[in-house]
């Protein structure tokens, strides 16, 4: 939890029965939650209200988590429960009412399991962070702060969600912060907007109450989402994530199951050291075009969740294909399309030239340009700005404010950063990703200088091998050429219409060496019924000249 991922925990307020928690677990897992919640010891305002199922509830919670493939979290209310609870839960939750129960904090800190520390009902950020210190001071590192609304004079919501706590905490503290829009608002219909607001404000995740049948819930029914509403929340968060340069965390991550392939290359050479994520253990190595810190490297970090044993920067797109083909890397990543400037044709052509290489995934990245310079240099001293011509063009409104700056086209954005890092001239600046500044030890003078902030690039992930356990596909990419006669393209596309397969993109490219003949690249939504896809492919194949499935994958 933290970094470039948005992790979502979900589940009912309380475990009520084996069936209820199992059903909830499967529902939230399907929509994309990565952690199952469910209270077994409920700190209720009234002693006559449902108090939770205790250890029995924890047993059901653990079983449900195992059935759905999700780790689980539950609230701990008393230190004497630690030794029993630690066999059932993966993450302890310390509730708002216990945030300053210092003896509990010390003992839970000693238990060594990750902790979600909820903010107290009337706790200042400083008091909350000091409570976190109680856990950290016992040597526990995995502490997740959770903003869940504070008590104010306002009565139209159960609590008042203090969204500003997110940037306030981020400024002073390295701990991840998640938001609980359910307890913060107490009202189901307010959960979605506040969840999105929390993500927009920089939250590292959410914890959301979802119940298979909220109307029958034994606690917090009015704020619990129906499973359909949670599905919608996840889709909206997914749509918002790229705007923030983030990715929604998913389980299982497809590359985890890819076996290590022998590369004959020293895996420890070059590239980013990995903190030992599962993909890193599997020896995932990824080639991209550009220098370290290129947008392609940002995209691969998002796709592979930063758990990569080795990254291989390559001078040209073709080198990425060659590295994959030779088995020198497990995967390659390539930009295929930019939302402002259109397709990157070279990569479409290369996909055709390497028939053994398959598309196995895709990643969208928001392109955020930054003005980068030497640490300690100032904006006033800048004389030259280096970047890829696209980078310069996409920041023209900003650059027009500084007519004295000479705009110097460079072969690549991250390369321009490497260049000014080498030159050490305080009059030089570059336009590239914040990651490029980080990699080369330079400073960001100004963030987000692109003229149009709705600038996204879609990358494709390629490999030689098949996933042994691929995730459910939702997209397929095809390429074909058609006979030179009336209606031939129409006939092929009609197959998609007949099978109700939604076409997402159609692109034509000249065939090398055959003037005025074209290959057609088609992206489609992969249908729920895989048979209709197979039948469509057979029918299209029989109507086309060359035909290939470039990949069937999860987008
Ligand atoms: C809960 O998560 O169910 C809960 C009781 O939350 P809080 O401690 O934030 O009130
Ligand atoms: Mn609750």
XYZ file of C-alpha atoms and ligand atoms in Angstrom:
566
model
C 0.000 0.000 0.000
C 1.388 3.349 -1.014
C 3.482 4.526 -3.937
C 1.786 4.524 -7.296
C -1.000 2.138 -6.302
C -4.493 2.763 -5.031
C -5.421 -0.162 -2.789
C -9.048 -0.720 -1.920
C -10.219 -2.664 1.130
C -13.881 -3.572 1.292
C -16.375 -5.743 3.084
C -19.148 -5.529 5.604
C -18.978 -3.540 8.822
C -19.348 -6.773 10.784
C -19.002 -10.456 10.048
C -22.542 -11.746 10.579
C -22.374 -15.318 9.311
C -20.159 -17.579 7.239
C -22.449 -17.119 4.218
C -22.639 -13.338 4.519
C -18.872 -12.788 4.722
C -18.103 -15.322 1.997
C -20.591 -13.743 -0.342
C -19.233 -10.278 0.431
C -15.655 -11.477 -0.094
C -16.381 -12.904 -3.529
C -18.301 -9.801 -4.550
C -15.675 -7.281 -3.509
C -12.865 -9.398 -4.933
C -14.632 -9.539 -8.275
C -14.897 -5.744 -8.338
C -11.210 -5.339 -7.526
C -10.758 -5.036 -3.755
C -7.367 -6.245 -2.493
C -8.189 -6.549 1.214
C -11.306 -7.923 2.893
C -12.656 -6.150 5.957
C -15.115 -7.444 8.539
C -15.459 -6.611 12.222
C -15.689 -9.395 14.794
C -15.430 -7.175 17.872
C -17.622 -4.168 17.267
C -17.202 -1.110 19.461
C -20.897 -0.132 19.431
C -22.328 2.996 20.994
C -25.002 0.938 22.721
C -24.184 -2.221 24.682
C -27.523 -3.625 23.472
C -26.527 -3.409 19.798
C -24.927 -6.348 17.946
C -21.416 -6.739 19.362
C -19.911 -9.002 16.726
C -19.282 -12.741 16.552
C -15.860 -12.638 18.222
C -13.489 -15.486 17.416
C -16.142 -17.350 15.445
C -16.453 -14.288 13.209
C -12.695 -14.185 12.719
C -12.776 -17.808 11.627
C -15.436 -17.057 8.998
C -13.498 -13.977 7.906
C -10.316 -15.941 7.375
C -12.153 -18.687 5.497
C -13.863 -16.113 3.293
C -10.538 -14.421 2.588
C -9.049 -17.752 1.582
C -12.021 -18.565 -0.644
C -11.712 -15.228 -2.423
C -7.917 -15.045 -2.429
C -7.885 -11.895 -0.303
C -5.933 -10.984 2.822
C -8.178 -9.836 5.667
C -8.372 -7.090 8.262
C -10.435 -6.827 11.438
C -10.554 -4.469 14.370
C -8.710 -5.330 17.563
C -10.221 -3.822 20.691
C -8.209 -5.412 23.492
C -4.572 -6.394 23.917
C -5.541 -9.802 25.294
C -6.946 -10.687 21.855
C -3.616 -10.274 20.067
C -2.288 -13.817 20.282
C -5.630 -15.307 19.221
C -6.323 -12.741 16.459
C -2.938 -12.869 14.856
C -3.682 -16.298 13.455
C -6.812 -15.015 11.750
C -6.004 -11.573 10.375
C -3.346 -10.230 8.020
C -3.795 -6.626 9.076
C -4.968 -5.355 12.449
C -7.338 -2.433 12.470
C -7.250 -0.029 15.380
C -10.559 1.762 15.550
C -11.218 5.441 16.008
C -12.260 4.915 19.614
C -8.974 3.224 20.458
C -6.618 5.516 18.593
C -5.157 6.781 21.841
C -5.347 3.518 23.780
C -1.595 3.634 24.214
C -1.217 0.282 25.968
C -3.103 -1.363 23.083
C -0.914 0.485 20.559
C 2.298 -0.693 22.222
C 1.175 -4.294 22.375
C -0.144 -4.320 18.787
C 3.094 -2.638 17.705
C 4.984 -5.567 19.239
C 2.867 -8.096 17.330
C 4.643 -7.142 14.108
C 1.611 -7.323 11.789
C 0.566 -4.439 9.536
C -1.872 -2.054 11.201
C -4.558 0.258 9.889
C -4.700 3.092 12.396
C -7.950 4.995 12.202
C -8.044 8.625 13.167
C -9.814 9.302 16.462
C -13.221 10.965 16.418
C -11.791 14.213 17.707
C -8.071 13.725 17.180
C -5.843 16.343 15.580
C -3.502 15.198 12.848
C -0.639 15.599 15.283
C -2.276 13.396 17.920
C -2.969 10.821 15.225
C 0.625 10.826 14.007
C 1.854 10.524 17.588
C -0.419 7.503 18.003
C 1.245 6.074 14.880
C 4.593 6.758 16.547
C 3.550 4.402 19.335
C 3.383 1.633 16.742
C 6.545 2.715 14.902
C 8.481 3.048 18.141
C 7.972 -0.696 18.700
C 9.741 -1.391 15.426
C 6.592 -1.886 13.357
C 7.016 -0.377 9.903
C 3.782 -1.290 8.193
C 1.411 1.313 9.514
C -1.425 2.578 7.342
C -3.198 5.736 8.463
C -6.932 5.884 7.877
C -8.918 9.113 7.771
C -12.515 8.215 8.665
C -14.126 11.572 9.397
C -14.029 13.688 12.529
C -16.666 15.030 14.881
C -17.705 18.578 13.991
C -20.809 20.723 14.500
C -22.164 19.469 11.172
C -24.977 16.934 11.490
C -25.926 16.294 7.863
C -23.329 13.537 7.693
C -22.310 11.103 10.437
C -18.858 12.688 10.632
C -17.054 15.305 8.566
C -14.523 13.832 6.177
C -11.327 15.806 6.631
C -9.943 15.507 3.126
C -7.334 18.130 3.824
C -5.727 15.697 6.277
C -4.439 13.784 3.235
C -2.105 16.465 1.872
C -1.319 17.592 5.429
C -0.164 14.083 6.368
C 1.625 13.586 3.039
C 3.701 16.679 3.647
C 5.107 15.560 6.987
C 4.946 11.791 7.001
C 5.961 8.875 4.815
C 3.159 6.558 5.918
C 0.437 5.667 3.433
C -2.970 7.130 4.129
C -6.264 5.553 3.148
C -9.755 6.968 3.521
C -12.933 5.419 4.896
C -15.767 7.282 3.163
C -18.344 4.975 4.791
C -17.872 5.966 8.439
C -16.965 9.494 7.353
C -20.376 10.127 5.823
C -22.629 7.447 7.288
C -24.708 7.633 4.115
C -24.430 5.207 1.226
C -25.106 7.812 -1.470
C -22.268 10.013 -0.206
C -19.692 7.227 -0.310
C -18.920 7.317 -4.037
C -18.326 11.074 -4.371
C -16.175 11.182 -1.236
C -14.212 8.105 -2.314
C -13.358 9.841 -5.589
C -12.516 13.055 -3.765
C -10.190 11.127 -1.458
C -8.381 9.520 -4.367
C -8.140 12.880 -6.128
C -6.682 14.384 -2.950
C -3.906 11.811 -2.989
C -5.161 8.961 -0.794
C -3.229 5.716 -1.200
C -6.389 3.687 -0.881
C -9.878 3.341 0.469
C -11.682 1.169 2.980
C -15.331 0.826 2.090
C -18.255 -0.941 3.733
C -20.029 -3.242 1.300
C -22.762 -5.697 2.286
C -24.478 -8.338 0.125
C -27.775 -7.152 1.582
C -27.349 -3.789 3.332
C -31.016 -3.580 4.291
C -30.532 -6.609 6.518
C -27.129 -5.560 7.930
C -26.665 -5.904 11.690
C -24.496 -2.805 11.820
C -23.902 0.258 9.653
C -26.438 -0.811 7.004
C -27.305 2.762 5.921
C -23.703 3.484 4.933
C -22.992 0.068 3.384
C -22.857 -0.079 -0.389
C -24.789 -2.590 -2.445
C -22.311 -4.748 -4.383
C -23.336 -3.012 -7.633
C -22.540 0.368 -6.151
C -19.114 -0.893 -5.135
C -18.527 -2.167 -8.665
C -19.331 1.334 -9.952
C -17.019 2.890 -7.356
C -14.142 0.687 -8.504
C -14.755 1.544 -12.145
C -14.792 5.257 -11.370
C -11.618 5.007 -9.280
C -10.022 3.090 -12.140
C -10.958 5.889 -14.547
C -9.607 8.533 -12.182
C -6.328 6.791 -11.350
C -4.433 7.653 -14.563
C -5.206 11.335 -14.048
C -3.128 11.050 -10.885
C -0.452 8.949 -12.574
C -1.572 5.992 -10.446
C -2.903 2.522 -10.902
C -5.546 0.596 -8.991
C -3.824 -2.264 -7.139
C -5.023 -5.683 -8.254
C -4.810 -9.290 -7.048
C -3.578 -11.538 -8.475
C -1.074 -9.749 -10.508
C -0.621 -11.707 -13.741
C 3.172 -11.647 -13.926
C 3.471 -13.272 -10.514
C 2.798 -16.599 -12.093
C 5.284 -16.225 -14.926
C 8.146 -18.650 -14.357
C 11.664 -17.401 -14.370
C 13.253 -17.782 -17.773
C 16.948 -18.228 -18.118
C 18.372 -15.184 -19.809
C 22.088 -15.769 -19.637
C 22.250 -12.152 -18.519
C 23.268 -11.166 -15.012
C 19.981 -10.164 -13.422
C 21.627 -7.898 -10.927
C 23.354 -5.775 -13.545
C 21.924 -2.299 -14.035
C 18.281 -1.531 -13.567
C 16.328 -0.677 -10.490
C 16.997 -2.661 -7.353
C 13.761 -4.222 -6.229
C 12.552 -4.366 -2.672
C 11.847 -8.033 -3.237
C 8.311 -8.022 -4.560
C 6.926 -11.237 -5.952
C 7.493 -10.244 -9.583
C 11.097 -9.494 -8.675
C 11.507 -12.954 -7.188
C 10.130 -14.374 -10.408
C 12.939 -12.536 -12.214
C 10.785 -10.143 -14.206
C 12.899 -8.019 -16.500
C 11.463 -5.426 -18.834
C 12.901 -3.599 -21.835
C 11.729 -0.148 -22.881
C 12.826 2.449 -25.386
C 14.507 5.531 -23.986
C 16.802 6.538 -21.192
C 16.158 5.798 -17.512
C 13.152 7.817 -16.365
C 11.427 7.729 -19.776
C 7.628 7.729 -19.786
C 7.852 4.097 -20.893
C 9.692 3.305 -17.669
C 6.973 5.072 -15.667
C 4.385 2.967 -17.491
C 6.174 -0.306 -16.831
C 6.491 0.551 -13.151
C 2.758 1.059 -13.018
C 2.018 -2.133 -14.897
C 4.422 -4.307 -12.949
C 3.744 -2.503 -9.675
C 7.419 -1.555 -9.383
C 8.330 -5.152 -8.584
C 10.871 -5.604 -11.342
C 14.234 -7.262 -10.998
C 15.768 -5.414 -13.910
C 14.856 -2.759 -16.459
C 16.660 -2.493 -19.784
C 16.676 0.906 -21.463
C 17.042 0.497 -25.250
C 18.002 3.042 -27.895
C 15.249 2.121 -30.376
C 11.795 0.504 -30.382
C 13.148 -2.343 -32.494
C 15.726 -3.125 -29.796
C 12.865 -3.762 -27.390
C 11.475 -6.425 -29.750
C 14.952 -7.909 -30.219
C 15.562 -8.152 -26.469
C 12.249 -9.959 -26.018
C 12.902 -12.254 -28.970
C 16.363 -13.226 -27.691
C 14.966 -13.927 -24.239
C 17.228 -11.251 -22.759
C 14.174 -9.832 -20.993
C 10.834 -11.306 -19.990
C 8.734 -8.403 -21.238
C 8.906 -5.322 -23.371
C 6.752 -2.219 -23.139
C 5.988 0.048 -26.082
C 3.882 3.144 -26.611
C 1.169 2.516 -29.201
C -0.995 5.585 -29.070
C -1.148 9.066 -27.609
C -4.491 10.718 -26.931
C -3.371 13.992 -28.535
C -1.002 12.950 -31.291
C -2.389 9.557 -32.354
C -0.734 6.238 -33.132
C 2.956 5.462 -32.922
C 3.109 3.786 -36.301
C 6.572 2.364 -35.974
C 5.390 0.049 -33.220
C 2.361 -1.106 -35.180
C 4.711 -2.032 -38.019
C 7.152 -3.800 -35.682
C 4.367 -5.914 -34.150
C 3.868 -7.331 -37.615
C 7.531 -8.087 -38.160
C 7.862 -10.191 -34.992
C 5.205 -12.883 -35.320
C 6.489 -14.816 -32.283
C 5.858 -11.883 -29.987
C 2.472 -11.479 -28.344
C 0.635 -8.648 -26.662
C -0.179 -9.688 -23.096
C -1.297 -6.479 -21.459
C -1.675 -2.750 -21.695
C -1.090 0.274 -19.534
C -2.364 3.823 -19.823
C -0.265 6.637 -18.464
C -1.023 10.299 -18.038
C 1.808 12.276 -19.585
C 2.708 15.043 -17.217
C 5.575 17.231 -18.376
C 7.876 19.024 -15.958
C 10.514 21.674 -16.335
C 13.684 20.140 -14.954
C 17.026 21.712 -14.139
C 20.130 21.458 -12.005
C 19.607 21.544 -8.252
C 20.194 25.076 -7.019
C 19.795 26.637 -10.489
C 16.962 29.121 -11.015
C 14.304 29.754 -13.613
C 15.834 33.197 -14.311
C 19.123 31.703 -15.444
C 17.634 29.373 -18.077
C 18.777 29.930 -21.653
C 18.096 26.608 -23.386
C 15.339 24.038 -22.977
C 15.941 20.523 -24.317
C 13.264 17.937 -25.026
C 11.758 15.656 -27.623
C 9.993 17.815 -30.253
C 6.661 16.434 -28.950
C 7.578 17.507 -25.418
C 8.410 21.019 -26.603
C 5.255 21.212 -28.715
C 3.039 19.947 -25.891
C 4.330 22.692 -23.560
C 4.189 25.561 -26.045
C 1.836 27.756 -23.994
C 4.184 27.587 -21.022
C 7.297 28.099 -23.159
C 5.734 31.094 -24.941
C 5.915 32.939 -21.623
C 9.709 32.773 -21.866
C 10.536 33.957 -25.391
C 14.234 34.262 -24.563
C 14.596 30.521 -23.990
C 15.992 28.622 -26.952
C 14.011 25.420 -27.596
C 16.388 22.619 -28.509
C 14.856 19.446 -29.989
C 16.364 16.259 -28.582
C 15.898 12.593 -29.483
C 13.998 11.726 -26.313
C 12.571 13.438 -23.226
C 14.450 11.454 -20.564
C 17.538 11.635 -22.806
C 17.354 15.414 -22.620
C 17.431 15.148 -18.818
C 20.454 12.854 -18.956
C 22.069 15.381 -21.280
C 21.661 18.377 -18.986
C 22.754 16.248 -16.017
C 26.002 15.521 -17.888
C 26.509 19.076 -19.100
C 26.005 20.585 -15.615
C 25.193 23.964 -17.166
C 22.808 25.938 -14.905
C 21.453 27.663 -18.019
C 20.114 24.331 -19.359
C 16.694 22.885 -18.602
C 14.787 19.888 -19.923
C 11.144 18.835 -20.267
C 10.398 15.293 -19.134
C 8.741 13.151 -16.452
C 9.328 13.751 -12.753
C 10.788 10.223 -12.717
C 13.514 11.302 -15.118
C 14.469 14.147 -12.777
C 14.627 11.672 -9.890
C 16.744 9.138 -11.767
C 19.276 11.782 -12.799
C 19.307 13.636 -9.476
C 17.906 16.874 -10.897
C 15.242 19.254 -9.607
C 11.742 19.873 -10.883
C 11.363 23.632 -11.343
C 7.764 23.495 -12.458
C 5.298 20.588 -12.552
C 2.527 19.983 -15.063
C 3.585 22.458 -17.745
C 1.828 20.629 -20.580
C -0.734 22.775 -22.396
C -3.399 20.076 -22.412
C -3.539 18.049 -19.202
C -5.653 15.376 -20.897
C -2.577 13.846 -22.408
C -2.456 10.064 -22.134
C -0.332 7.415 -23.759
C -1.383 3.813 -24.127
C 1.434 1.305 -23.847
C 1.398 -2.317 -24.864
C 3.170 -5.074 -22.956
C 4.789 -7.765 -25.104
C 6.393 -11.105 -24.368
C 7.485 -14.309 -26.053
C 5.858 -16.711 -23.680
C 2.318 -17.372 -22.615
C 1.153 -16.771 -19.068
C 0.577 -20.121 -17.431
C -2.359 -18.597 -15.559
C -3.511 -15.564 -17.514
C -6.059 -13.197 -16.021
C -9.536 -13.143 -17.569
C -9.077 -11.264 -20.885
C -11.191 -8.255 -21.781
C -9.495 -7.164 -24.980
C -7.996 -8.621 -28.136
C -5.842 -7.141 -30.891
C -6.018 -8.483 -34.423
C -4.297 -7.616 -37.674
C -5.220 -8.626 -41.214
C -5.063 -7.722 -44.856
C -8.041 -7.968 -47.156
C -8.550 -9.087 -50.765
C -8.574 -6.211 -53.240
C -12.266 -6.315 -54.079
C -15.484 -4.520 -53.276
C -16.727 -4.858 -49.725
C -13.874 -7.019 -48.420
C -13.162 -4.925 -45.297
C -16.858 -4.497 -44.705
C -17.415 -8.278 -44.872
C -14.746 -8.898 -42.245
C -15.993 -6.238 -39.874
C -19.513 -7.539 -40.293
C -18.389 -10.706 -38.520
C -17.778 -8.594 -35.413
C -21.196 -6.992 -35.712
C -22.880 -10.371 -36.163
C -21.160 -11.715 -33.056
C -21.922 -8.519 -31.076
C -18.218 -7.952 -30.510
C -17.479 -4.308 -29.835
C -14.692 -2.811 -31.946
C -12.542 -0.302 -30.025
C -10.062 0.782 -32.659
C -9.393 0.426 -36.364
C -6.127 1.515 -37.868
C -4.650 0.936 -41.307
C -0.974 0.829 -42.211
C 0.717 0.508 -45.597
C 2.231 -2.940 -46.226
C 5.991 -2.644 -46.618
C 7.010 -3.361 -50.182
C 3.419 -3.447 -51.462
C 2.500 0.117 -52.388
C -1.155 1.024 -51.815
C -1.939 -2.152 -49.955
C -2.797 -2.029 -46.286
C -2.864 -4.015 -43.089
C -5.785 -3.363 -40.756
C -5.234 -3.377 -37.002
C -8.354 -3.936 -34.964
C -8.815 -3.840 -31.199
C -11.977 -5.440 -29.864
C -13.585 -6.011 -26.517
C -13.134 -9.662 -25.675
C -16.617 -11.130 -25.304
C -17.781 -12.823 -22.112
C -18.381 -15.950 -24.152
C -14.999 -17.027 -25.503
C -16.615 -19.288 -28.101
C -18.048 -16.344 -29.997
C -14.533 -14.896 -30.157
C -13.073 -18.135 -31.544
C -15.861 -18.333 -34.108
C -15.368 -14.702 -35.085
C -11.651 -15.280 -35.554
C -12.291 -18.315 -37.768
C -14.793 -16.412 -39.880
C -12.555 -13.355 -40.230
C -9.577 -15.529 -41.058
C -11.436 -17.145 -43.928
C -12.334 -13.722 -45.354
C -8.889 -12.115 -45.082
C -5.541 -12.718 -46.769
C -3.130 -12.561 -43.822
C -4.646 -12.793 -40.402
C -3.104 -12.800 -36.930
C -4.240 -12.467 -33.377
C -1.661 -10.154 -31.820
C -2.878 -10.918 -28.331
C -5.809 -11.677 -26.076
C -5.248 -9.913 -22.789
C -6.532 -7.919 -19.879
C -6.414 -4.185 -20.528
C -15.332 0.135 11.471
O -14.413 0.206 10.639
O -16.271 -0.682 11.373
C -15.330 1.099 12.577
C -15.946 0.848 13.710
O -14.681 2.235 12.256
P -14.237 3.465 13.193
O -13.315 2.898 14.201
O -13.570 4.377 12.205
O -15.489 4.053 13.744
Mn -18.832 0.105 10.537
